[in-house]
Every structure is written in structure tokens, then in C-alpha cells.
PDB file of C-alpha atoms in Angstrom:
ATOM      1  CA  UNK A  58    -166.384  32.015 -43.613  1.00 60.00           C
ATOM      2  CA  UNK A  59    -167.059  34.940 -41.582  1.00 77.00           C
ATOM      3  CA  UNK A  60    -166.484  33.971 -38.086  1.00 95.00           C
ATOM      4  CA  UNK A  61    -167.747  36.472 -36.054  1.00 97.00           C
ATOM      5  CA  UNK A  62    -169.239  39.877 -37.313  1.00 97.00           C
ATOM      6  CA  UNK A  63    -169.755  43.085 -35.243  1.00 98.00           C
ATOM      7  CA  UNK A  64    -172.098  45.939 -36.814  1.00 97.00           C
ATOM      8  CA  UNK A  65    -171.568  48.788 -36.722  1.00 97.00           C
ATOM      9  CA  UNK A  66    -168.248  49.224 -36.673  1.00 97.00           C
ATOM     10  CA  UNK A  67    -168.107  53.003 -35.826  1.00 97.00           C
ATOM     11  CA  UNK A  68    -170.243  55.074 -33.551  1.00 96.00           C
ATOM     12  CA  UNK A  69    -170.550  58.434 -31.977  1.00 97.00           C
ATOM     13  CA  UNK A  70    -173.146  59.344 -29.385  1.00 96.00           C
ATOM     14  CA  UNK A  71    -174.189  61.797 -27.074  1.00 97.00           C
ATOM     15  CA  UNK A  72    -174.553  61.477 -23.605  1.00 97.00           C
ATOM     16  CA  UNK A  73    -177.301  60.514 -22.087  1.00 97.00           C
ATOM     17  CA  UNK A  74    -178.373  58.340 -25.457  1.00 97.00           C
ATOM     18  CA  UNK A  75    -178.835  54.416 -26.180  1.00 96.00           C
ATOM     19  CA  UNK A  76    -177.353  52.072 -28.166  1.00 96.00           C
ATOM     20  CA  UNK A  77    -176.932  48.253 -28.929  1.00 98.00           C
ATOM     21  CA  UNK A  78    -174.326  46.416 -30.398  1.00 98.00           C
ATOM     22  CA  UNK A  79    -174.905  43.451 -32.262  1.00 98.00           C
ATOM     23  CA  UNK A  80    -172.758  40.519 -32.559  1.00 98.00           C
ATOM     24  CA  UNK A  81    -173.429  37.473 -34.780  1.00 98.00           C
ATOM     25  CA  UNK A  82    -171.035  34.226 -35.156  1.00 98.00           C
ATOM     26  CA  UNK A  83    -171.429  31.388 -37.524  1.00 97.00           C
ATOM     27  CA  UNK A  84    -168.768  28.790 -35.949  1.00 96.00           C
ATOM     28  CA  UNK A  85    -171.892  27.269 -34.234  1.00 96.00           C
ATOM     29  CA  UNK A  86    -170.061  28.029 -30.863  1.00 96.00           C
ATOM     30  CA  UNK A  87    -172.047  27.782 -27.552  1.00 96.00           C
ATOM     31  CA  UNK A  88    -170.660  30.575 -25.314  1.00 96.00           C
ATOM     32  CA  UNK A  89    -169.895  34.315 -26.542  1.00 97.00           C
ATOM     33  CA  UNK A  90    -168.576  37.522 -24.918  1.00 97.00           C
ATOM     34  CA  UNK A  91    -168.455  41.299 -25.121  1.00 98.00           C
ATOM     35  CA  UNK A  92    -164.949  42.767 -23.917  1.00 97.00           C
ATOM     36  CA  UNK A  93    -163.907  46.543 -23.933  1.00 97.00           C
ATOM     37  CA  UNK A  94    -160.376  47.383 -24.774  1.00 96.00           C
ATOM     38  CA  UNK A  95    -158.966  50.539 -23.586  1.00 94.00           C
ATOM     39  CA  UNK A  96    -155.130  51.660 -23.751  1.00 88.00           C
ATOM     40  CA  UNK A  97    -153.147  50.660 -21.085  1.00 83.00           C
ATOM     41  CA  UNK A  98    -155.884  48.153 -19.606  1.00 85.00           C
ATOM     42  CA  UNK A  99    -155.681  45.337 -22.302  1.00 86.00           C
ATOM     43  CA  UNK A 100    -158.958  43.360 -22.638  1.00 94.00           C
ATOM     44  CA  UNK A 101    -161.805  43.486 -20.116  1.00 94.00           C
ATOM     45  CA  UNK A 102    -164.836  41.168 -19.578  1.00 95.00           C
ATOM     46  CA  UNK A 103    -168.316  43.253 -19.707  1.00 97.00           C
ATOM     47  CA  UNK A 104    -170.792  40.093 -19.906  1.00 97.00           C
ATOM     48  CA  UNK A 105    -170.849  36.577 -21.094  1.00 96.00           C
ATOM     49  CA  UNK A 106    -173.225  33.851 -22.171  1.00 96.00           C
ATOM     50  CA  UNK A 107    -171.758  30.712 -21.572  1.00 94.00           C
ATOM     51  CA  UNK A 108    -174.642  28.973 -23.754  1.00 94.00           C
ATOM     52  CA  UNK A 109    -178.151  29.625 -25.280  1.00 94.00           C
ATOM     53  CA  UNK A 110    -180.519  31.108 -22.859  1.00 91.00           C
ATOM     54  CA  UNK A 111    -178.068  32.344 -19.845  1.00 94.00           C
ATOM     55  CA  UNK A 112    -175.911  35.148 -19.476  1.00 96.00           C
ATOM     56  CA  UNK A 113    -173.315  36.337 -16.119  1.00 95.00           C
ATOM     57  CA  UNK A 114    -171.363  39.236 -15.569  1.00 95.00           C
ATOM     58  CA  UNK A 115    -167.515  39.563 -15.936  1.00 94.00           C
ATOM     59  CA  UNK A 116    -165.490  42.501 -14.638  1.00 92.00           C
ATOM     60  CA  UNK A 117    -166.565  45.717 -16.007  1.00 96.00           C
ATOM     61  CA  UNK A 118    -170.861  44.979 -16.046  1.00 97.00           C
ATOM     62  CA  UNK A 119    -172.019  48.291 -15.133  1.00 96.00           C
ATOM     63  CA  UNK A 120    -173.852  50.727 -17.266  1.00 96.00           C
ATOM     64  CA  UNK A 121    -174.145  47.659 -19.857  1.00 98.00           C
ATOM     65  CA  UNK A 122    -176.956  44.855 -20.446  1.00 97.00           C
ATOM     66  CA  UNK A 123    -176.436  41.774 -22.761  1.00 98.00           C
ATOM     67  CA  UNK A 124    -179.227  39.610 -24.812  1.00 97.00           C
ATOM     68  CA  UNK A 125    -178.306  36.235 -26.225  1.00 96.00           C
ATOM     69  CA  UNK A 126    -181.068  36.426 -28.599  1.00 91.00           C
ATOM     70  CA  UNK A 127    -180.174  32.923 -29.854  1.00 95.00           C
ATOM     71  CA  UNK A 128    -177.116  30.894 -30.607  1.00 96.00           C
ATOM     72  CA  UNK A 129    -175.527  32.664 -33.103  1.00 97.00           C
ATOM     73  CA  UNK A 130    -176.595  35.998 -31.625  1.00 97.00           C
ATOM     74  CA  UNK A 131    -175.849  38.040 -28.752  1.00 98.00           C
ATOM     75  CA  UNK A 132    -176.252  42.105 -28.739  1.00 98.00           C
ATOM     76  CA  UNK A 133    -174.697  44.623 -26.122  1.00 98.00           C
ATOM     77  CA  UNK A 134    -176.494  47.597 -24.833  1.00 98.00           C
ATOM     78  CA  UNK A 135    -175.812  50.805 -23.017  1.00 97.00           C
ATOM     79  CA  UNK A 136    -178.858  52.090 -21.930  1.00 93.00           C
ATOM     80  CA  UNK A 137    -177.786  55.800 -21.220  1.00 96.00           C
ATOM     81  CA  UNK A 138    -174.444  56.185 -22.456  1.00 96.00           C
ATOM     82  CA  UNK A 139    -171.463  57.918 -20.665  1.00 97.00           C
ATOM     83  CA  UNK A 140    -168.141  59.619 -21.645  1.00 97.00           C
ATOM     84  CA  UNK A 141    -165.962  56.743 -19.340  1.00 96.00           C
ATOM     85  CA  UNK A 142    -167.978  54.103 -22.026  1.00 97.00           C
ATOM     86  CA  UNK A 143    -165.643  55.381 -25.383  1.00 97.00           C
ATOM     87  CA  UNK A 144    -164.028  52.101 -26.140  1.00 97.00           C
ATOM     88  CA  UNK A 145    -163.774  49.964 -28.825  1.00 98.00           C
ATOM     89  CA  UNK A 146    -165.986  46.615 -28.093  1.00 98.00           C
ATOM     90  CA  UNK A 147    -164.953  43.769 -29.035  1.00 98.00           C
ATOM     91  CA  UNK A 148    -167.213  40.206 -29.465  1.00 98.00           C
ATOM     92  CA  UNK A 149    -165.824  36.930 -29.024  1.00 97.00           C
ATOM     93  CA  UNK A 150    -166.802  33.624 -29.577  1.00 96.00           C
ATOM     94  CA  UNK A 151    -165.964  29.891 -28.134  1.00 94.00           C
ATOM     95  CA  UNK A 152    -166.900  26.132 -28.039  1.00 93.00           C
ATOM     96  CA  UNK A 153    -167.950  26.381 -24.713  1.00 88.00           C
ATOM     97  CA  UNK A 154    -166.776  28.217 -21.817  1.00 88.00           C
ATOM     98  CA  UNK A 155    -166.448  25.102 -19.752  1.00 85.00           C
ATOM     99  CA  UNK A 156    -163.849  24.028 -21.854  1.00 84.00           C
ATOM    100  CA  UNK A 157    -160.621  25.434 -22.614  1.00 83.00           C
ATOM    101  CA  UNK A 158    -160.501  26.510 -26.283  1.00 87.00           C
ATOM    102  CA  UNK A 159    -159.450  29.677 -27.309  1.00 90.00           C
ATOM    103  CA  UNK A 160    -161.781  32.208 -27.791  1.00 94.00           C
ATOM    104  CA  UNK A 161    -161.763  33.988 -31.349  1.00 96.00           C
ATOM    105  CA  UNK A 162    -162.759  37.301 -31.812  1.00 97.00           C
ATOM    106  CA  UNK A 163    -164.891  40.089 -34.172  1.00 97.00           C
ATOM    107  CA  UNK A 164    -163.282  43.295 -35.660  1.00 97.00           C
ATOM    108  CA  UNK A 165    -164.986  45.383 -33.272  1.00 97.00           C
ATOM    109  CA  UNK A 166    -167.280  48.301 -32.640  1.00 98.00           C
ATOM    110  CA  UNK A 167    -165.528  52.197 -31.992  1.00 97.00           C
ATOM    111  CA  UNK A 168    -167.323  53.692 -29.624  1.00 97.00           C
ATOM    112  CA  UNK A 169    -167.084  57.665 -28.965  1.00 97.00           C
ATOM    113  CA  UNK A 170    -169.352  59.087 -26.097  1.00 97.00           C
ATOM    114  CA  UNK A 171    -169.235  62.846 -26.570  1.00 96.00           C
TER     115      UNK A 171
ATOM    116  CA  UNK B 380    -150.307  43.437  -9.384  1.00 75.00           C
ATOM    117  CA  UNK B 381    -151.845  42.224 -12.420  1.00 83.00           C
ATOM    118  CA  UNK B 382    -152.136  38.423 -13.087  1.00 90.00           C
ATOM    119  CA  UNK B 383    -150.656  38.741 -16.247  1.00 94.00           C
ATOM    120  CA  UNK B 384    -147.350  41.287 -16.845  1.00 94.00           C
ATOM    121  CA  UNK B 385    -146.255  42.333 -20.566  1.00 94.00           C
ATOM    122  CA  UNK B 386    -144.208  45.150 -21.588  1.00 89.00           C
ATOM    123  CA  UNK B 387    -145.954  47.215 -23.792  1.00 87.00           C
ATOM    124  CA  UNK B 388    -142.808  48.246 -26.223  1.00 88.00           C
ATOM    125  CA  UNK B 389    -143.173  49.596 -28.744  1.00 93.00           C
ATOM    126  CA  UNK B 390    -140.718  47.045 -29.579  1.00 95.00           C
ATOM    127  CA  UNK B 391    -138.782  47.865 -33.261  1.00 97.00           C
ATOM    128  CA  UNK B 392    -136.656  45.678 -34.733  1.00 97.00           C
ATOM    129  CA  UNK B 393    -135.207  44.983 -38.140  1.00 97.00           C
ATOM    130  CA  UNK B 394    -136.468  42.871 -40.779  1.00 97.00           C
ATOM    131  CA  UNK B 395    -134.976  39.470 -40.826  1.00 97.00           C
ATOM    132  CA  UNK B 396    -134.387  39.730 -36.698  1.00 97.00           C
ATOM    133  CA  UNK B 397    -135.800  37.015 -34.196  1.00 97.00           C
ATOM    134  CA  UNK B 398    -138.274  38.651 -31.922  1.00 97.00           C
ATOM    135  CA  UNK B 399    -138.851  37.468 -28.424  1.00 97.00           C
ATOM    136  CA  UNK B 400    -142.272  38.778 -26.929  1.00 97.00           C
ATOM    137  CA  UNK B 401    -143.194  37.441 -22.997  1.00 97.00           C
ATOM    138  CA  UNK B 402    -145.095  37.379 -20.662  1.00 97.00           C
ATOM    139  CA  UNK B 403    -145.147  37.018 -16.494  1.00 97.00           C
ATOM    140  CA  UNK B 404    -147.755  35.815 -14.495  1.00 96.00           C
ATOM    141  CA  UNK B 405    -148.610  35.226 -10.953  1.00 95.00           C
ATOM    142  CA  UNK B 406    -151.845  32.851 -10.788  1.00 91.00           C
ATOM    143  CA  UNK B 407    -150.547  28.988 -10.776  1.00 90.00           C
ATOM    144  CA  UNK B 408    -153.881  27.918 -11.777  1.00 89.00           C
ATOM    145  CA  UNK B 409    -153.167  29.018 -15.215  1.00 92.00           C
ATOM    146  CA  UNK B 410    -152.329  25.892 -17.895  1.00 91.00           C
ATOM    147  CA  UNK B 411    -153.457  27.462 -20.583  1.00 92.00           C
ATOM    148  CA  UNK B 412    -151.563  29.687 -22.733  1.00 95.00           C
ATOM    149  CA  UNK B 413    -152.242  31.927 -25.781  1.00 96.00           C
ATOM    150  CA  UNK B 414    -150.983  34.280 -28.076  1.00 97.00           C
ATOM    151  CA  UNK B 415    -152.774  36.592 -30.110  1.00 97.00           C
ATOM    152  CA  UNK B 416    -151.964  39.304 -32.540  1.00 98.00           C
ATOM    153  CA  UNK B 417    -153.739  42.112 -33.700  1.00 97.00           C
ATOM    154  CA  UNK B 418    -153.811  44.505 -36.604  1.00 97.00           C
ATOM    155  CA  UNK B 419    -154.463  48.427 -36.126  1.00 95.00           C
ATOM    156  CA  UNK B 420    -158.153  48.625 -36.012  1.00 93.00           C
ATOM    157  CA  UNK B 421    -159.068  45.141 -35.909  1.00 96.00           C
ATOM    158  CA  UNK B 422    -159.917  42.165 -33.648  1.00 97.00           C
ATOM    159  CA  UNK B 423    -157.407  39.905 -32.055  1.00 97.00           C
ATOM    160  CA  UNK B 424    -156.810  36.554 -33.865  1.00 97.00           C
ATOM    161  CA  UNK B 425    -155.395  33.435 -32.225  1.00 96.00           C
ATOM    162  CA  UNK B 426    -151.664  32.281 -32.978  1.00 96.00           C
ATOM    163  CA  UNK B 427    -150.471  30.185 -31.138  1.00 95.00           C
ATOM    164  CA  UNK B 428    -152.423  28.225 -28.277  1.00 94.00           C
ATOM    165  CA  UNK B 429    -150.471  26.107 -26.112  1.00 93.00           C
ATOM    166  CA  UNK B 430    -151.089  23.697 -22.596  1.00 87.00           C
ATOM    167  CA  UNK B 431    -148.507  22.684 -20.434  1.00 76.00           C
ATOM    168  CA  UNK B 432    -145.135  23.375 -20.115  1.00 84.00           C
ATOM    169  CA  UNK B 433    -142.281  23.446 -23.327  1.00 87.00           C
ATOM    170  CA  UNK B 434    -142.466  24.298 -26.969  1.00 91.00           C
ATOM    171  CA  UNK B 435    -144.850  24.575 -30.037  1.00 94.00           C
ATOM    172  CA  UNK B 436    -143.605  25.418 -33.366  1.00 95.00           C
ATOM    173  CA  UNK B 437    -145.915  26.624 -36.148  1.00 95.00           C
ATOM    174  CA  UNK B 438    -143.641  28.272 -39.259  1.00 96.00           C
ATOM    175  CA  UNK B 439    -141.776  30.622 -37.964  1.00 97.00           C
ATOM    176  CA  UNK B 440    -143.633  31.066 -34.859  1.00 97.00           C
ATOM    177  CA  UNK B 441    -142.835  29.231 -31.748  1.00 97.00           C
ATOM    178  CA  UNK B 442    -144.740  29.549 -28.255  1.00 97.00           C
ATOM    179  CA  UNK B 443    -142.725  28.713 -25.176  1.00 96.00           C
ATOM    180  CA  UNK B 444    -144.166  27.412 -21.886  1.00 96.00           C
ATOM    181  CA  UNK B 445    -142.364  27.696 -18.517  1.00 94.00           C
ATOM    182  CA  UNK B 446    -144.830  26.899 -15.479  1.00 92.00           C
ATOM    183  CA  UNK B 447    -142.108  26.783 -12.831  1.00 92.00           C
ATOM    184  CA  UNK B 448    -141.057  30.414 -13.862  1.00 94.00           C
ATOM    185  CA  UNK B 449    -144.466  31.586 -14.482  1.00 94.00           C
ATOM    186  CA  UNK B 450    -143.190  32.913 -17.717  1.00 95.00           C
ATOM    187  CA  UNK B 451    -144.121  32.258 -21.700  1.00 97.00           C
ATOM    188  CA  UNK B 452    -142.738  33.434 -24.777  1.00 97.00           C
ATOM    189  CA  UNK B 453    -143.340  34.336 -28.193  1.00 98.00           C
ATOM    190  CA  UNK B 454    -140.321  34.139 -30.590  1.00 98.00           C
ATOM    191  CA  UNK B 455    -140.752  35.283 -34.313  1.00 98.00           C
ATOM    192  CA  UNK B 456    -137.864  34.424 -36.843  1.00 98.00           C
ATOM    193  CA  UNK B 457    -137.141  36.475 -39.785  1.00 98.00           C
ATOM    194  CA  UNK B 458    -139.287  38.896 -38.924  1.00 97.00           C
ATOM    195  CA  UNK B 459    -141.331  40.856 -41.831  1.00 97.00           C
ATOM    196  CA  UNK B 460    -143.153  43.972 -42.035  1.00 97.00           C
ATOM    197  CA  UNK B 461    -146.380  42.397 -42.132  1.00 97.00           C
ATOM    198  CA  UNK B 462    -145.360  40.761 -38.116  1.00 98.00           C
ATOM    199  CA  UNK B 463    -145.853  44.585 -37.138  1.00 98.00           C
ATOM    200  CA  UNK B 464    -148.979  44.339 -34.794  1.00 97.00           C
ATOM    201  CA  UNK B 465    -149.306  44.303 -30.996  1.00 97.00           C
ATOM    202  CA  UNK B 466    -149.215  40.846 -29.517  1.00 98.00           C
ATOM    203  CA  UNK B 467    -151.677  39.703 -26.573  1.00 97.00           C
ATOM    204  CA  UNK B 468    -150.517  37.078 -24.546  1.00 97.00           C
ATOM    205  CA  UNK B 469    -153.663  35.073 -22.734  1.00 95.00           C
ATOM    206  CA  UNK B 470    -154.210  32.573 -20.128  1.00 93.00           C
ATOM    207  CA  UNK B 471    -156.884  30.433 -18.903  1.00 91.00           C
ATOM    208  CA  UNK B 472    -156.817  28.567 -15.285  1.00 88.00           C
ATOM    209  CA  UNK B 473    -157.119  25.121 -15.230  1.00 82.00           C
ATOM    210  CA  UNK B 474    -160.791  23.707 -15.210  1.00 72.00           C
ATOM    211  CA  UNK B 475    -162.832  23.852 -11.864  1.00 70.00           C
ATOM    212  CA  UNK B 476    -166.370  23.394 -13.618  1.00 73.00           C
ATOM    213  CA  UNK B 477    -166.675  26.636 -13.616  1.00 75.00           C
ATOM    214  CA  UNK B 478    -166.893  29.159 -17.153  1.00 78.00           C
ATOM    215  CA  UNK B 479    -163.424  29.587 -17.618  1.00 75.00           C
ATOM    216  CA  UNK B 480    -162.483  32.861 -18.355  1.00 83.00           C
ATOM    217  CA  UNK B 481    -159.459  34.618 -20.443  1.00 89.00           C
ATOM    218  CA  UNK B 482    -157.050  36.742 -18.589  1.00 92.00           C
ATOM    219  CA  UNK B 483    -155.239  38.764 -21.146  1.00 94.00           C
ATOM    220  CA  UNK B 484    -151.677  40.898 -20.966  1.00 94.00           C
ATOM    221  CA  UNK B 485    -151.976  44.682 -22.303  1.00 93.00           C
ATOM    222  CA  UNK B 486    -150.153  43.491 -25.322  1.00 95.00           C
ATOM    223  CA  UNK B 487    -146.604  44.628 -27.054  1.00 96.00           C
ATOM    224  CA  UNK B 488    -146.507  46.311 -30.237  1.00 96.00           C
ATOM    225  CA  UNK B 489    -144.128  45.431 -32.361  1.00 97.00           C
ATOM    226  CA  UNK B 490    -142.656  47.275 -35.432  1.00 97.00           C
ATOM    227  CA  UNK B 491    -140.597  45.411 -38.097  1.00 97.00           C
ATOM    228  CA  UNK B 492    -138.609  48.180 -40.461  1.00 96.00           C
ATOM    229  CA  UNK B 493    -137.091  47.693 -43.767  1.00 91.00           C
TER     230      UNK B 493
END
């Protein structure tokens, strides 16, 4: 059982260039997420889709667009990368964001921005 | 302030020792409490996940719940090498039909020595 899976896991880019993360989970949750972590700041919401066919913005949107291709799927992009975007990038994944269930999480992307 | 307060250690202790991790928050709302621990390089994976106020014992985990203090703990007994990780402590407000949304501590690492 894979739970969720994040691809790729490492990444270096210039500035200036593009990039999507992908994010796939197979717990047939509704609603997923795309968090940043960055030392000191703990775990910050970029986007989530609370089911099929909608996405809203959490804390940190900017610079980043989300696609919830379908239910299992939902990719991250950075359309024109910038150094404050190094991070690692974590997906998550939950019954539904209108309940209270935990949310359970992928391995995560490393992002460098150079 | 931050809704959510945890010290960020590094916290060492001995194997065999009962570790006490916490957390302090300000928002009421929250009646939802988590704890999650994570590896070096890898994603955060649930513990313990707890509602309302006292304890919940899994092995030799237990998750404490204290609403009138705004405080919750994580307590570890005989500690082991493999507990060294940093622990996230999470909270999610009570449900106002709205997405609900996790509101995570910085985390504590923790190092168990031989």
C-alpha cells in the first residue's frame, strides 16, 4: 500500500525556470494538499483541493498554481521559480476536509532554486 | 504569537528514559489534536490523534489532552534509538462547515543515545 507518492523526490533549478510536482494517493481520499516546510517555520499551507474538481488557497499561494487532475491526482507548479521557493514540498492526503481526520502525508519533493 | 508553541530541542535523552514532548496553544476553537513524527528526509506520519480533553494510550505512546490549559503532551516510555525523529504536534478547530485546516507546531527533535 503506497499511500501517497511524490515524484521526484529531488530537484535543482535555475531561476527563472518551471516545474511541477506531482502527487498521487491511492487511499481513495477526497481532499489533498501541498505544504512547504522550511526550518524554523514548521508546515505551511500552499493550496488545497478539498474534493475532485475545486481547489482554494492556504497561506503561502504565491508564485505557485495547483491542478487536481482527478481524484487520486493533484500536481504543484511554479511557473518561474525563485531562490525564496527552496523547500522541501510535502503532499498530503485526507477523507475530506470537512471532516476532521488526520491528514497523512508523502515523503516529499527537495527543492533547490539556484 | 503563533497558534501553536513547541520547543524545538534538540531534546537528548537516554535510552530507556520517558520523554515528555508538548505543546501550547492559544486558539480555543481547536478540539482536535495530533501528533506526528518524522524521520530525516521523509514525510510526517500520524501517531497519535486525539479529540477532547484526557488520555490515549497506544504501546508505549500516550497523547495527553488539556483544553483548559491549552496544553497537550506526548510522553514516550522506554525510549529507543529508533524514537529519534522530530515530533509535530497538530491541531484542527472544531467544525464550522468550513475545510478545516491543520495548524502544525515547528516540531522537537528528539535524540535517544545508547
Amino acid at each position: 500500500n503506497a499511500g501517497v507518492t511524490q515524484t521526484p523526490k529531488f530537484q535543482v533549478l535555475k531561476t527563472g525556470q518551471s516545474m511541477t510536482l506531482q502527487c498521487a494517493q491511492d487511499m481513495n481520499h477526497n481532499s489533498m494538499y501541498w505544504y512547504r516546510q522550511d526550518p524554523g517555520m514548521g508546515l505551511r499551507l500552499i493550496y488545497y483541493s478539498a474534493s475532485e474538481g475545486t481547489t482554494d488557497k492556504g497561506e503561502v499561494p504565491n508564485g505557485y498554481n495547483v491542478s487536481r487532475l482527478n481524484k487520486r491526482e493533484f500536481s504543484l507548479r511554479l511557473e518561474s521559480a525563485a531562490p525564496s521557493q527552496t523547500s522541501v514540498y510535502f503532499c498530503a492526503s485526507s477523507v475530506s476536509a470537512y471532516s476532521n481526520q488526520p491528514q497523512h502525508f508523502g515523503d516529499g519533493t527537495r527543492l533547490s532554486i539556484l | 504569537q503563533k497558534e501553536v508553541e513547541q520547543d524545538p530541542g534538540p531534546l537528548s535523552v537516554p535510552e530507556g528514559a520517558i520523554v515528555s514532548l508538548n505543546c501550547t496553544y492559544s486558539n480555543s476553537a481547536f478540539q482536535y489534536f495530533m501528533w506526528y513524527r518524522q524521520y530525516s528526509r521523509k514525510g510526517p506520519e500520524l501517531l497519535m490523534y486525539t479529540y477532547s480533553s484526557g488520555n490515549k494510550e497506544d504501546g508505549r505512546f500516550t497523547a495527553q489532552v488539556d483544553k483548559s490549559s491549552k496544553y497537550i503532551s506526548l510522553f514516550i516510555r522506554d525510549s529507543q534509538p529508533s524514537d529519534s525523529a522530530t515530533y509535530l504536534c497538530a491541531m484542527i478547530p472544531v467544525n464550522t462547515g468550513t475545510a478545516s485546516k491543520l495548524t502544525f507546531g515547528t516540531g522537537t527533535r528528539l535524540q535517544v543515545t545508547l
